[in-house]
Amino acid sequence: KKKHHIVIIGGGPGGYEAALAGVQLGAQVTLIERNGVGGSAVLTDVVPSKGLIATADAADAVRHATELGIRFKSAGKSVSPEVDIDLGAINQRLLQIAKEQSSDMQAELTANWQRPPRRQPPRNRHSPRRARRATRSQDHHRRRRRSPSHARHDATRRRTHPHLG
């Protein structure tokens, strides 16, 4: 049986899913991406932007909490909250989340990758036990670990929106 070789240029969400599908279908896949698995969408655009939006929403919620009847106290005295934004710390957190998601995606690709089966030695009609052992080994290489793609998205959501659990 001839194995197909697929080359995918761009490791963004579309390239990642295409590579994962190719690997799961048994093709030899080469994924080319300059920045890392997930591409710009994961590393610099979508994931960091969603994290930044969630951070801004949290700061805004604290700023307007008193309008909802939430009072802040310090040493028994009422105080008005002053929200201070540390963009450097926020940026480091967002880059770390993006890097972790890219690593998770790469791990999922490599977990689904399988070593090509070894060439089977010529069958020896005097040793059927040896032939059965080689067949079992091939079956082992055909198995693939399949994980739901939505788990990756849930993990990102938990990292960018920790208050949602």
CSV table of N, CA, C and O in Angstrom, one decimal, residues 54 58 71 79 83 88 97 104 119 138 160:
chain,number,residue,atom,x,y,z
A,54,ALA,N,-10.6,39.9,27.9
A,54,ALA,CA,-11.0,39.4,29.2
A,54,ALA,C,-10.4,40.2,30.3
A,54,ALA,O,-11.1,40.5,31.3
A,58,ALA,N,-12.5,42.5,33.1
A,58,ALA,CA,-12.3,42.3,34.5
A,58,ALA,C,-12.0,43.7,35.2
A,58,ALA,O,-12.6,44.0,36.3
A,71,ARG,N,-19.2,46.9,47.7
A,71,ARG,CA,-18.4,47.9,48.4
A,71,ARG,C,-17.1,47.3,48.7
A,71,ARG,O,-17.0,46.1,49.0
A,79,VAL,N,-13.5,52.1,50.8
A,79,VAL,CA,-12.6,52.7,49.9
A,79,VAL,C,-13.1,52.6,48.5
A,79,VAL,O,-13.9,51.7,48.2
A,83,VAL,N,-8.1,51.1,39.9
A,83,VAL,CA,-7.6,50.0,39.0
A,83,VAL,C,-6.3,50.4,38.3
A,83,VAL,O,-6.3,51.5,37.7
A,88,GLY,N,2.9,45.4,30.9
A,88,GLY,CA,4.0,44.5,30.8
A,88,GLY,C,3.6,43.1,31.3
A,88,GLY,O,3.9,42.1,30.7
A,97,ILE,N,0.3,32.2,27.6
A,97,ILE,CA,-0.9,31.4,27.3
A,97,ILE,C,-0.8,31.0,25.8
A,97,ILE,O,-1.1,29.8,25.5
A,104,ASP,N,0.6,22.7,23.2
A,104,ASP,CA,-0.4,21.7,23.3
A,104,ASP,C,-0.8,21.2,21.9
A,104,ASP,O,-1.0,20.0,21.7
A,119,ARG,N,9.1,-2.8,7.4
A,119,ARG,CA,8.9,-3.8,6.3
A,119,ARG,C,8.8,-5.1,6.9
A,119,ARG,O,9.7,-5.5,7.7
A,138,GLN,N,2.3,-4.7,13.3
A,138,GLN,CA,1.7,-3.8,12.3
A,138,GLN,C,0.4,-3.2,12.9
A,138,GLN,O,0.1,-2.0,12.7
A,160,THR,N,-7.7,31.9,29.2
A,160,THR,CA,-7.9,33.4,28.9
A,160,THR,C,-9.1,33.9,29.8
A,160,THR,O,-9.1,35.1,30.0
